[in-house]
Short mmCIF file of C-alpha atoms and ligand atoms in Angstrom, two decimals:
data_model
loop_
_atom_site.label_atom_id
_atom_site.label_comp_id
_atom_site.label_asym_id
_atom_site.label_seq_id
_atom_site.Cartn_x
_atom_site.Cartn_y
_atom_site.Cartn_z
CA UNK A 1 23.31 -17.82 -9.35
CA UNK A 2 22.69 -19.30 -12.80
CA UNK A 3 19.32 -17.99 -13.78
CA UNK A 4 17.54 -19.82 -16.51
CA UNK A 5 18.34 -23.29 -15.22
CA UNK A 6 14.99 -25.00 -14.75
CA UNK A 7 14.83 -25.87 -11.11
CA UNK A 8 12.35 -28.56 -10.17
CA UNK A 9 10.09 -26.91 -7.68
CA UNK A 10 7.64 -29.36 -6.15
CA UNK A 11 4.07 -28.25 -6.63
CA UNK A 12 2.60 -27.86 -3.16
CA UNK A 13 -0.50 -29.92 -2.62
CA UNK A 14 -3.50 -28.51 -0.85
CA UNK A 15 -4.14 -29.44 2.75
CA UNK A 16 -7.38 -31.04 1.54
CA UNK A 17 -5.43 -33.35 -0.74
CA UNK A 18 -3.30 -34.48 2.19
CA UNK A 19 -6.37 -35.46 4.16
CA UNK A 20 -6.88 -39.12 5.11
CA UNK A 21 -9.97 -40.22 6.94
CA UNK A 22 -9.49 -40.63 10.68
CA UNK A 23 -6.24 -38.67 11.07
CA UNK A 24 -6.23 -36.15 13.91
CA UNK A 25 -4.11 -33.15 14.83
CA UNK A 26 -5.05 -32.91 18.47
CA UNK A 27 -5.96 -34.91 21.54
CA UNK A 28 -9.14 -33.86 23.24
CA UNK A 29 -8.89 -33.90 27.06
CA UNK A 30 -10.72 -36.65 28.91
CA UNK A 31 -14.32 -35.51 29.08
CA UNK A 32 -15.90 -34.81 32.44
CA UNK A 33 -19.29 -34.75 30.78
CA UNK A 34 -21.18 -37.61 29.15
CA UNK A 35 -19.50 -38.70 25.91
CA UNK A 36 -21.17 -37.87 22.62
CA UNK A 37 -20.55 -39.64 19.34
CA UNK A 38 -19.26 -36.62 17.43
CA UNK A 39 -19.48 -38.33 14.08
CA UNK A 40 -23.11 -39.16 14.62
CA UNK A 41 -23.86 -35.76 16.15
CA UNK A 42 -22.36 -33.88 13.25
CA UNK A 43 -23.94 -36.19 10.74
CA UNK A 44 -23.82 -34.98 7.19
CA UNK A 45 -22.44 -31.57 8.23
CA UNK A 46 -18.97 -33.02 8.49
CA UNK A 47 -19.17 -34.54 5.04
CA UNK A 48 -20.44 -31.29 3.61
CA UNK A 49 -17.67 -29.23 5.19
CA UNK A 50 -14.93 -31.50 3.82
CA UNK A 51 -12.62 -30.57 6.66
CA UNK A 52 -9.11 -31.89 6.10
CA UNK A 53 -8.12 -34.71 8.43
CA UNK A 54 -4.38 -34.43 9.05
CA UNK A 55 -1.89 -35.02 11.85
CA UNK A 56 -0.05 -32.18 13.59
CA UNK A 57 3.26 -32.83 11.82
CA UNK A 58 1.54 -32.72 8.44
CA UNK A 59 -0.03 -29.37 9.36
CA UNK A 60 3.29 -27.93 10.53
CA UNK A 61 5.09 -29.10 7.37
CA UNK A 62 2.29 -27.94 5.12
CA UNK A 63 2.27 -24.35 6.33
CA UNK A 64 6.03 -24.11 6.85
CA UNK A 65 6.62 -25.27 3.26
CA UNK A 66 3.98 -22.88 1.96
CA UNK A 67 5.74 -20.02 3.73
CA UNK A 68 8.91 -20.98 1.83
CA UNK A 69 7.30 -20.52 -1.58
CA UNK A 70 6.10 -17.06 -0.61
CA UNK A 71 8.08 -13.93 -1.42
CA UNK A 72 8.10 -11.09 1.08
CA UNK A 73 10.13 -8.19 2.33
CA UNK A 74 11.67 -10.51 4.95
CA UNK A 75 13.01 -12.84 2.25
CA UNK A 76 14.11 -10.53 -0.55
CA UNK A 77 14.31 -7.14 -2.24
CA UNK A 78 10.86 -5.85 -3.14
CA UNK A 79 11.18 -2.87 -5.52
CA UNK A 80 7.44 -2.51 -6.22
CA UNK A 81 6.91 1.15 -7.12
CA UNK A 82 4.31 3.27 -5.33
CA UNK A 83 4.15 0.69 -2.54
CA UNK A 84 7.04 1.61 -0.18
CA UNK A 85 7.85 -2.01 0.65
CA UNK A 86 10.23 -1.03 3.41
CA UNK A 87 11.41 -3.23 6.22
CA UNK A 88 8.98 -3.53 9.11
CA UNK A 89 11.21 -3.28 12.19
CA UNK A 90 10.77 -6.13 14.66
CA UNK A 91 10.53 -3.72 17.57
CA UNK A 92 7.13 -2.69 16.14
CA UNK A 93 5.91 -6.26 16.57
CA UNK A 94 7.24 -6.36 20.09
CA UNK A 95 5.20 -3.36 21.21
CA UNK A 96 2.12 -4.40 19.21
CA UNK A 97 2.10 -7.80 20.91
CA UNK A 98 2.31 -6.29 24.41
CA UNK A 99 -0.71 -7.72 26.24
CA UNK A 100 -1.64 -4.23 27.47
CA UNK A 101 -2.32 -3.34 23.83
CA UNK A 102 -3.06 -6.65 22.16
CA UNK A 103 -5.67 -7.76 24.69
CA UNK A 104 -7.69 -4.57 24.95
CA UNK A 105 -11.33 -4.92 24.10
CA UNK A 106 -12.72 -2.32 21.68
CA UNK A 107 -15.80 -1.90 23.89
CA UNK A 108 -13.78 -1.05 27.01
CA UNK A 109 -14.85 2.24 28.60
CA UNK A 110 -12.40 4.97 27.52
CA UNK A 111 -11.55 5.68 31.16
CA UNK A 112 -9.90 2.23 31.34
CA UNK A 113 -7.63 2.75 28.30
CA UNK A 114 -5.58 5.91 28.93
CA UNK A 115 -2.48 4.20 27.48
CA UNK A 116 -4.22 3.33 24.21
CA UNK A 117 -5.61 6.85 23.91
CA UNK A 118 -2.13 8.23 24.49
CA UNK A 119 -0.83 6.08 21.59
CA UNK A 120 -3.55 7.45 19.30
CA UNK A 121 -2.96 11.05 20.36
CA UNK A 122 0.80 10.52 20.15
CA UNK A 123 0.62 9.29 16.54
CA UNK A 124 -1.70 12.20 15.69
CA UNK A 125 0.67 14.74 17.30
CA UNK A 126 3.70 13.35 15.47
CA UNK A 127 1.90 13.23 12.12
CA UNK A 128 0.73 16.82 12.64
CA UNK A 129 4.36 17.83 13.17
CA UNK A 130 5.48 15.91 10.05
CA UNK A 131 2.74 17.17 7.71
CA UNK A 132 2.08 20.61 9.19
CA UNK A 133 -1.67 19.99 9.37
CA UNK A 134 -3.80 21.23 12.28
CA UNK A 135 -5.64 17.98 12.73
CA UNK A 136 -5.07 14.28 12.05
CA UNK A 137 -7.56 11.44 12.30
CA UNK A 138 -6.55 7.80 12.21
CA UNK A 139 -9.92 6.24 11.43
CA UNK A 140 -9.62 5.40 7.70
CA UNK A 141 -8.48 1.82 7.12
CA UNK A 142 -6.56 2.22 3.84
CA UNK A 143 -5.22 4.83 1.48
CA UNK A 144 -8.29 4.73 -0.75
CA UNK A 145 -10.46 5.01 2.35
CA UNK A 146 -8.51 8.11 3.44
CA UNK A 147 -9.01 9.64 -0.01
CA UNK A 148 -12.73 9.06 0.26
CA UNK A 149 -12.88 10.50 3.79
CA UNK A 150 -11.07 13.66 2.58
CA UNK A 151 -13.50 14.09 -0.30
CA UNK A 152 -16.40 13.67 2.14
CA UNK A 153 -14.90 16.46 4.26
CA UNK A 154 -14.52 18.66 1.18
CA UNK A 155 -18.11 17.96 0.20
CA UNK A 156 -19.33 18.85 3.71
CA UNK A 157 -17.26 22.06 3.54
CA UNK A 158 -18.77 23.16 0.20
CA UNK A 159 -22.25 22.21 1.45
CA UNK A 160 -21.74 24.35 4.57
CA UNK A 161 -21.02 27.33 2.32
CA UNK A 162 -24.03 26.67 0.11
CA UNK A 163 -21.81 25.70 -2.84
CA UNK A 164 -22.24 21.93 -2.69
CA UNK A 165 -24.93 22.00 -5.37
CA UNK A 166 -22.78 23.49 -8.08
CA UNK A 167 -19.36 21.98 -7.27
CA UNK A 168 -19.72 18.57 -8.87
CA UNK A 169 -16.33 18.03 -10.51
CA UNK A 170 -13.05 16.66 -9.16
CA UNK A 171 -9.86 17.23 -11.13
CA UNK A 172 -7.39 14.34 -11.29
CA UNK A 173 -4.05 14.39 -13.15
CA UNK A 174 -3.57 11.77 -15.87
CA UNK A 175 -0.69 10.23 -13.88
CA UNK A 176 -2.84 9.55 -10.78
CA UNK A 177 -3.23 6.27 -8.96
CA UNK A 178 -6.47 4.58 -9.96
CA UNK A 179 -7.89 4.99 -6.48
CA UNK A 180 -8.16 8.79 -7.01
CA UNK A 181 -10.82 8.82 -9.74
CA UNK A 182 -12.48 5.85 -8.02
CA UNK A 183 -12.78 7.75 -4.73
CA UNK A 184 -14.14 10.80 -6.53
CA UNK A 185 -16.73 8.71 -8.36
CA UNK A 186 -17.65 6.95 -5.11
CA UNK A 187 -18.41 10.35 -3.57
CA UNK A 188 -20.70 11.24 -6.46
CA UNK A 189 -18.29 13.53 -8.32
CA UNK A 190 -17.57 13.48 -12.00
CA UNK A 191 -13.88 13.34 -12.86
CA UNK A 192 -12.04 15.73 -15.18
CA UNK A 193 -8.52 14.67 -16.19
CA UNK A 194 -5.63 17.15 -16.11
CA UNK A 195 -2.65 16.41 -18.37
CA UNK A 196 1.02 16.29 -17.38
CA UNK A 197 3.44 18.69 -19.10
CA UNK A 198 6.61 17.53 -20.91
CA UNK A 199 8.69 17.98 -17.71
CA UNK A 200 6.40 15.72 -15.68
CA UNK A 201 4.61 18.51 -13.79
CA UNK A 202 0.93 19.41 -13.83
CA UNK A 203 0.23 21.30 -17.05
CA UNK A 204 -0.63 24.75 -15.65
CA UNK A 205 -2.32 26.05 -18.80
CA UNK A 206 -4.55 22.96 -18.93
CA UNK A 207 -5.28 23.29 -15.20
CA UNK A 208 -6.32 26.92 -15.70
CA UNK A 209 -8.64 25.79 -18.45
CA UNK A 210 -10.17 23.04 -16.33
CA UNK A 211 -10.86 25.32 -13.35
CA UNK A 212 -14.27 26.89 -12.95
CA UNK A 213 -16.93 27.20 -10.26
CA UNK A 214 -18.09 23.61 -10.76
CA UNK A 215 -14.78 22.27 -9.42
CA UNK A 216 -14.94 20.93 -5.87
CA UNK A 217 -11.34 19.78 -5.61
CA UNK A 218 -8.07 18.82 -7.22
CA UNK A 219 -6.57 15.50 -6.10
CA UNK A 220 -2.82 15.77 -6.51
CA UNK A 221 -0.16 13.22 -5.70
CA UNK A 222 3.10 14.75 -4.54
CA UNK A 223 5.69 13.50 -5.29
CA UNK A 224 3.69 12.37 -8.31
CA UNK A 225 3.43 8.76 -9.38
CA UNK A 226 6.17 9.66 -11.86
CA UNK A 227 8.42 9.90 -8.79
CA UNK A 228 8.76 13.66 -9.35
CA UNK A 229 8.26 16.56 -6.98
CA UNK A 230 5.55 18.87 -8.33
CA UNK A 231 7.70 21.92 -9.11
CA UNK A 232 4.76 24.34 -9.23
CA UNK A 233 2.95 23.04 -6.19
CA UNK A 234 2.44 26.42 -4.49
CA UNK A 235 1.11 27.92 -7.71
CA UNK A 236 -1.16 24.91 -8.34
CA UNK A 237 -2.75 25.23 -4.89
CA UNK A 238 -3.15 28.99 -5.32
CA UNK A 239 -4.93 28.56 -8.67
CA UNK A 240 -7.38 26.00 -7.30
CA UNK A 241 -8.15 28.13 -4.24
CA UNK A 242 -8.72 31.16 -6.40
CA UNK A 243 -11.39 29.17 -8.26
CA UNK A 244 -13.00 28.26 -4.93
CA UNK A 245 -11.83 24.63 -4.97
CA UNK A 246 -10.02 22.59 -2.36
CA UNK A 247 -6.72 20.75 -2.86
CA UNK A 248 -6.30 17.20 -1.64
CA UNK A 249 -2.83 15.64 -1.47
CA UNK A 250 -2.51 11.94 -2.16
CA UNK A 251 0.27 11.35 0.35
CA UNK A 252 0.30 7.55 0.19
CA UNK A 253 4.04 7.79 -0.32
CA UNK A 254 5.44 10.36 2.09
CA UNK A 255 8.86 8.71 2.03
CA UNK A 256 10.60 11.49 0.09
CA UNK A 257 9.17 14.30 2.22
CA UNK A 258 9.12 13.02 5.79
CA UNK A 259 11.23 15.33 7.95
CA UNK A 260 12.14 17.49 4.92
CA UNK A 261 9.06 19.44 3.86
CA UNK A 262 5.44 19.69 5.02
CA UNK A 263 2.50 19.33 2.61
CA UNK A 264 0.36 21.75 4.66
CA UNK A 265 2.96 24.45 3.89
CA UNK A 266 2.58 23.81 0.15
CA UNK A 267 -1.05 24.93 0.32
CA UNK A 268 -2.92 21.61 0.54
CA UNK A 269 -6.19 21.61 2.47
CA UNK A 270 -6.11 17.93 3.38
CA UNK A 271 -4.18 14.76 2.63
CA UNK A 272 -4.02 11.10 3.38
CA UNK A 273 -1.01 9.17 4.61
CA UNK A 274 -0.51 5.45 4.33
CA UNK A 275 0.93 4.31 7.63
CA UNK A 276 1.30 0.90 5.95
CA UNK A 277 3.71 2.44 3.47
CA UNK A 278 5.68 5.35 4.91
CA UNK A 279 5.41 4.45 8.58
CA UNK A 280 6.48 0.83 8.32
CA UNK A 281 3.36 -1.06 9.32
CA UNK A 282 3.21 -4.30 7.34
CA UNK A 283 1.31 -4.54 4.06
CA UNK A 284 1.12 -6.65 0.98
CA UNK A 285 -1.55 -9.30 1.10
CA UNK A 286 -4.30 -6.84 1.78
CA UNK A 287 -3.89 -5.20 5.12
CA UNK A 288 -4.81 -4.26 7.73
CA UNK A 289 -3.81 -0.74 6.79
CA UNK A 290 -4.25 2.80 8.04
CA UNK A 291 -4.99 5.74 5.75
CA UNK A 292 -4.65 8.53 8.31
CA UNK A 293 -5.86 11.93 7.09
CA UNK A 294 -4.59 15.40 7.89
CA UNK A 295 -6.53 18.62 7.43
CA UNK A 296 -6.43 22.37 7.89
CA UNK A 297 -8.55 24.13 10.50
CA UNK A 298 -11.37 25.10 8.13
CA UNK A 299 -12.24 21.39 7.65
CA UNK A 300 -12.02 20.46 11.33
CA UNK A 301 -15.72 20.88 12.11
CA UNK A 302 -16.51 17.97 9.78
CA UNK A 303 -13.99 15.34 10.98
CA UNK A 304 -15.11 11.80 11.75
CA UNK A 305 -16.10 11.19 15.35
CA UNK A 306 -15.18 10.34 18.00
CA UNK A 307 -12.26 12.76 17.88
CA UNK A 308 -9.23 11.73 19.93
CA UNK A 309 -8.37 15.03 21.57
CA UNK A 310 -5.68 16.20 23.95
CA UNK A 311 -6.93 18.31 26.84
CA UNK A 312 -5.02 21.38 28.02
CA UNK A 313 -3.40 19.30 30.80
CA UNK A 314 -2.01 16.80 28.25
CA UNK A 315 -4.44 13.98 29.03
CA UNK A 316 -6.50 12.50 26.18
CA UNK A 317 -10.27 12.27 25.76
CA UNK A 318 -12.75 11.11 23.15
CA UNK A 319 -14.91 13.93 21.83
CA UNK A 320 -18.08 12.83 20.06
CA UNK A 321 -19.78 16.22 20.13
CA UNK A 322 -19.32 17.41 16.56
CA UNK A 323 -22.69 18.36 15.11
CA UNK A 324 -21.26 18.91 11.61
CA UNK A 325 -19.20 15.68 11.55
CA UNK A 326 -19.40 13.42 8.52
CA UNK A 327 -19.79 10.62 11.10
CA UNK A 328 -17.71 7.55 11.63
CA UNK A 329 -15.72 6.11 8.76
CA UNK A 330 -14.73 2.94 10.62
CA UNK A 331 -15.62 0.98 13.70
CA UNK A 332 -13.96 1.88 17.01
CA UNK A 333 -10.59 3.60 16.61
CA UNK A 334 -9.33 2.33 13.24
CA UNK A 335 -6.60 -0.32 13.16
CA UNK A 336 -5.36 0.16 16.67
CA UNK A 337 -2.38 -2.22 16.58
CA UNK A 338 -1.20 -0.54 13.36
CA UNK A 339 -1.13 2.71 15.32
CA UNK A 340 0.98 1.04 17.99
CA UNK A 341 3.45 -0.06 15.31
CA UNK A 342 3.52 3.37 13.67
CA UNK A 343 3.97 5.01 17.08
CA UNK A 344 6.94 2.74 17.78
CA UNK A 345 8.50 3.55 14.41
CA UNK A 346 7.98 7.30 14.81
CA UNK A 347 9.44 7.31 18.31
CA UNK A 348 12.36 5.09 17.28
CA UNK A 349 13.42 7.70 14.69
CA UNK A 350 12.42 10.86 16.51
CA UNK A 351 12.32 14.34 15.07
CA UNK A 352 16.05 14.61 14.33
CA UNK A 353 16.52 11.37 12.41
CA UNK A 354 13.22 11.50 10.51
CA UNK A 355 14.78 13.30 7.53
CA UNK A 356 17.28 10.42 7.11
CA UNK A 357 14.38 8.26 5.91
CA UNK A 358 13.71 10.70 3.07
CA UNK A 359 17.40 11.30 2.29
CA UNK A 360 18.17 7.61 1.93
CA UNK A 361 14.96 6.79 0.05
CA UNK A 362 15.69 9.54 -2.49
CA UNK A 363 19.38 8.63 -2.74
CA UNK A 364 18.60 4.95 -3.35
CA UNK A 365 16.02 5.70 -6.06
CA UNK A 366 18.39 8.06 -7.86
CA UNK A 367 21.22 5.53 -7.57
CA UNK A 368 19.10 2.86 -9.27
CA UNK A 369 17.94 5.33 -11.93
CA UNK A 370 21.52 6.31 -12.77
CA UNK A 371 22.81 2.74 -12.85
CA UNK A 372 20.03 1.63 -15.20
CA UNK A 373 19.87 4.75 -17.37
CA UNK A 374 21.86 3.21 -20.25
CA UNK A 375 19.52 0.22 -20.64
CA UNK A 376 16.23 1.62 -19.32
CA UNK A 377 16.09 5.41 -19.68
CA UNK A 378 14.05 7.50 -17.21
CA UNK A 379 10.65 8.52 -18.54
CA UNK A 380 11.33 12.11 -17.45
CA UNK A 381 14.98 13.00 -17.22
CA UNK A 382 15.34 14.83 -13.93
CA UNK A 383 16.27 13.82 -10.38
CA UNK A 384 13.59 11.58 -8.90
CA UNK A 385 12.19 11.40 -5.40
CA UNK A 386 11.45 8.10 -3.59
CA UNK A 387 10.98 6.14 -6.82
CA UNK A 388 12.04 6.25 -10.44
CA UNK A 389 9.94 5.56 -13.51
CA UNK A 390 11.92 4.05 -16.39
CA UNK A 391 10.79 2.97 -19.81
CA UNK A 392 11.44 -0.23 -21.76
CA UNK A 393 10.25 1.47 -24.96
CA UNK A 394 13.73 1.34 -26.63
CA UNK A 395 14.01 -2.39 -25.92
CA UNK A 396 10.50 -2.96 -27.23
CA UNK A 397 11.32 -1.11 -30.45
CA UNK A 398 14.51 -3.09 -30.94
CA UNK A 399 13.48 -6.59 -29.84
CA UNK A 400 9.70 -6.66 -29.50
CA UNK A 401 10.12 -7.64 -25.86
CA UNK A 402 8.15 -5.70 -23.28
CA UNK A 403 8.45 -4.44 -19.72
CA UNK A 404 6.49 -7.49 -18.62
CA UNK A 405 9.07 -9.86 -20.15
CA UNK A 406 11.87 -8.10 -18.27
CA UNK A 407 9.92 -8.35 -15.03
CA UNK A 408 9.12 -12.03 -15.52
CA UNK A 409 12.79 -12.75 -16.19
CA UNK A 410 13.74 -10.87 -13.02
CA UNK A 411 11.90 -13.54 -11.05
CA UNK A 412 14.43 -16.08 -12.33
CA UNK A 413 17.17 -13.89 -10.88
CA UNK A 414 15.48 -14.09 -7.49
CA UNK A 415 13.92 -10.63 -7.30
CA UNK A 416 10.36 -9.46 -6.96
CA UNK A 417 9.45 -7.50 -10.11
CA UNK A 418 8.94 -3.74 -10.00
CA UNK A 419 5.61 -2.15 -10.92
CA UNK A 420 4.83 -2.36 -14.66
CA UNK A 421 2.61 -0.23 -16.91
CA UNK A 422 1.93 2.40 -14.26
CA UNK A 423 1.65 5.36 -14.44
CA UNK A 424 -0.48 4.84 -17.52
CA UNK A 425 0.99 7.82 -19.38
CA UNK A 426 4.44 6.20 -19.63
CA UNK A 427 4.89 3.61 -22.40
CA UNK A 428 6.38 0.33 -21.15
CA UNK A 429 6.72 1.81 -17.67
CA UNK A 430 8.93 0.16 -15.08
CA UNK A 431 8.49 1.86 -11.73
CA UNK A 432 11.11 1.09 -9.11
CA UNK A 433 10.93 2.09 -5.46
CA UNK A 434 13.91 0.72 -3.57
CA UNK A 435 13.07 2.41 -0.22
CA UNK A 436 15.63 3.57 2.31
CA UNK A 437 16.12 0.23 4.01
CA UNK A 438 18.21 -1.46 1.28
CA UNK A 439 22.01 -1.64 1.22
CA UNK A 440 24.14 -0.58 -1.74
CA UNK A 441 25.05 -4.26 -2.23
CA UNK A 442 21.40 -5.21 -2.66
CA UNK A 443 20.76 -2.33 -5.06
CA UNK A 444 23.84 -3.30 -7.07
CA UNK A 445 22.76 -6.94 -7.29
CA UNK A 446 19.35 -5.82 -8.51
CA UNK A 447 20.80 -3.39 -11.07
CA UNK A 448 23.29 -6.05 -12.26
CA UNK A 449 20.36 -8.40 -12.84
CA UNK A 450 18.37 -5.76 -14.75
CA UNK A 451 21.39 -4.94 -16.93
CA UNK A 452 22.05 -8.63 -17.59
CA UNK A 453 18.40 -9.16 -18.56
CA UNK A 454 18.47 -6.23 -20.97
CA UNK A 455 21.56 -7.83 -22.59
CA UNK A 456 19.73 -11.18 -22.78
CA UNK A 457 16.85 -9.41 -24.53
CA UNK A 458 19.21 -8.95 -27.49
CA UNK A 459 21.36 -12.09 -27.23
CA UNK A 460 18.79 -14.69 -26.21
CA UNK A 461 15.26 -13.26 -26.24
CA UNK A 462 13.66 -16.68 -25.63
CA UNK A 463 14.98 -16.55 -22.06
CA UNK A 464 12.74 -13.56 -21.44
CA UNK A 465 9.82 -14.88 -23.46
CA UNK A 466 9.72 -18.13 -21.47
CA UNK A 467 10.42 -16.63 -18.05
CA UNK A 468 9.91 -17.39 -15.27
CA UNK A 469 11.31 -20.91 -15.43
CA UNK A 470 12.33 -21.27 -11.79
CA UNK A 471 8.88 -21.12 -10.25
CA UNK A 472 6.05 -23.53 -9.63
CA UNK A 473 4.13 -21.89 -12.44
CA UNK A 474 5.32 -20.01 -15.52
CA UNK A 475 3.33 -17.30 -17.27
CA UNK A 476 -0.10 -16.98 -15.83
CA UNK A 477 -3.12 -15.81 -17.75
CA UNK A 478 -3.62 -12.78 -15.55
CA UNK A 479 -6.76 -11.64 -17.34
CA UNK A 480 -8.46 -14.99 -16.83
CA UNK A 481 -7.54 -14.87 -13.14
CA UNK A 482 -9.33 -11.54 -12.80
CA UNK A 483 -12.31 -12.36 -15.00
CA UNK A 484 -12.96 -15.88 -13.72
CA UNK A 485 -11.86 -15.62 -10.13
CA UNK A 486 -11.97 -19.04 -8.53
CA UNK A 487 -10.36 -19.40 -5.13
CA UNK A 488 -12.60 -22.08 -3.69
CA UNK A 489 -11.50 -25.67 -3.30
CA UNK A 490 -14.08 -28.22 -4.36
CA UNK A 491 -13.91 -31.88 -3.52
CA UNK A 492 -13.17 -34.21 -6.40
CA UNK A 493 -16.28 -35.58 -8.09
CA UNK A 494 -15.96 -38.89 -6.19
CA UNK A 495 -16.76 -37.15 -2.88
CA UNK A 496 -19.58 -35.21 -4.44
CA UNK A 497 -21.23 -38.46 -5.53
CA UNK A 498 -20.84 -39.96 -2.04
CA UNK A 499 -22.37 -36.89 -0.41
C1 PLP B 501 -0.94 2.85 -2.50
C2 PLP B 501 -1.47 4.08 -3.06
C3 PLP B 501 -2.82 4.43 -2.89
C4 PLP B 501 -3.87 3.52 -2.26
O1 PLP B 501 -3.57 3.06 -0.98
P1 PLP B 501 -4.31 1.75 -0.43
O2 PLP B 501 -3.91 1.66 1.00
O3 PLP B 501 -3.82 0.62 -1.26
O4 PLP B 501 -5.78 1.95 -0.59
C5 PLP B 501 -3.23 5.66 -3.38
N1 PLP B 501 -2.38 6.48 -4.02
C6 PLP B 501 -1.09 6.17 -4.23
C7 PLP B 501 -0.19 7.13 -4.93
C8 PLP B 501 -0.59 4.95 -3.76
O5 PLP B 501 0.68 4.63 -3.97
#
């Protein structure tokens, strides 16, 4: 590949722009009822809707071509840190599209869906075994939703002990994912930040200082968003418990621990898991996700209902009789077909092979970290877990170029950029999560590209400044896109005048 060559990429036109009056994509069957003049019947509605009028071939080409300008895990390496963009095995899709699952109606009486209930209970059982928790619920629809559900449980727990009134603070490390303080605020807590020590662990002295009887909980990500295993995790949990607080584990990325170690054994009271990250259900593009939560026995009285529960004889029932429950956190049973996919993935690996996921994820991340160390040093120099956080600070000092410029240039080399500028405490952060599903050849090609780009930063900095040059668009004004969001197509003025 010769990156940097400006490829002419045709700008895709919108389906509306391809519209020509009178073109049709389907043939209606011969009517056995009196004919109606649709145009007249719809009147001005049709003009107002501005529905595109296109033939079937145009529709097929339009969407097929659009799919070719997309970038996804099925088309290329996707090293986006903290996202676990692992391959979604096709066997998952096969089971999820089984009519016995796909065509169930959410309002069906539970007695008619023993297979679906078995899937739910099966995923719960397997996640209990993996995390060590006493109870799992699959209702939350995303990681952030799982965080919120856990904080609601913690709140109900403190309330039940008459301490809800005074415990108004949630502690969140300064490396945390933005959803953590957001979830705490959403549940009415005020947030107190806990700093990270020079080794990348929670600063124990600062934690001790922050702990008092107003603290409801500590939200801790392990491995942290620095890609590091919290070395003092048992001590951290002990300290929080001693102060009467609860410890929540942000387990969005369980990839380094699955089959190796269980968060419940570290002392956590509850956690969330992202099935759409660790357990291979598709994500990117906004869902649907599943933020399953696990909890210890003392929180079980408060779990969302209905509880999917295994009876003594192994059969599964729905239990709605939980007087202390926080109530439902989603409609029906959560994202049922995501559970089918996760179930398939879990069963495909089984207990014995589960640890291979973690071993390979950790090996791949450390391999990338070591290969890139000379050009992009690790932010904290110690073995990483499922992802590594590097810094482009030396390159910035030398050339003025930033992590963003490196990432934009990477697009010209055909790779999706890694996460930039997160965690916030690392200057010029580049966070790479290769996941376990990539080959050494792919990792080498990626590292070669990163090394070549870092050389270009010194020899030909304009290449980075102008990147990407191989795409339909170059540098976007990302702030404007957020501040003036406009995703609605409007007809050209000519149509507006006619209407
Ligand atoms: C992805 C992620 C979340 C949020 O998960 P969503 O499903 O996007 O809501 C929370 N914490 C960490 C560490 C994450 O990586």
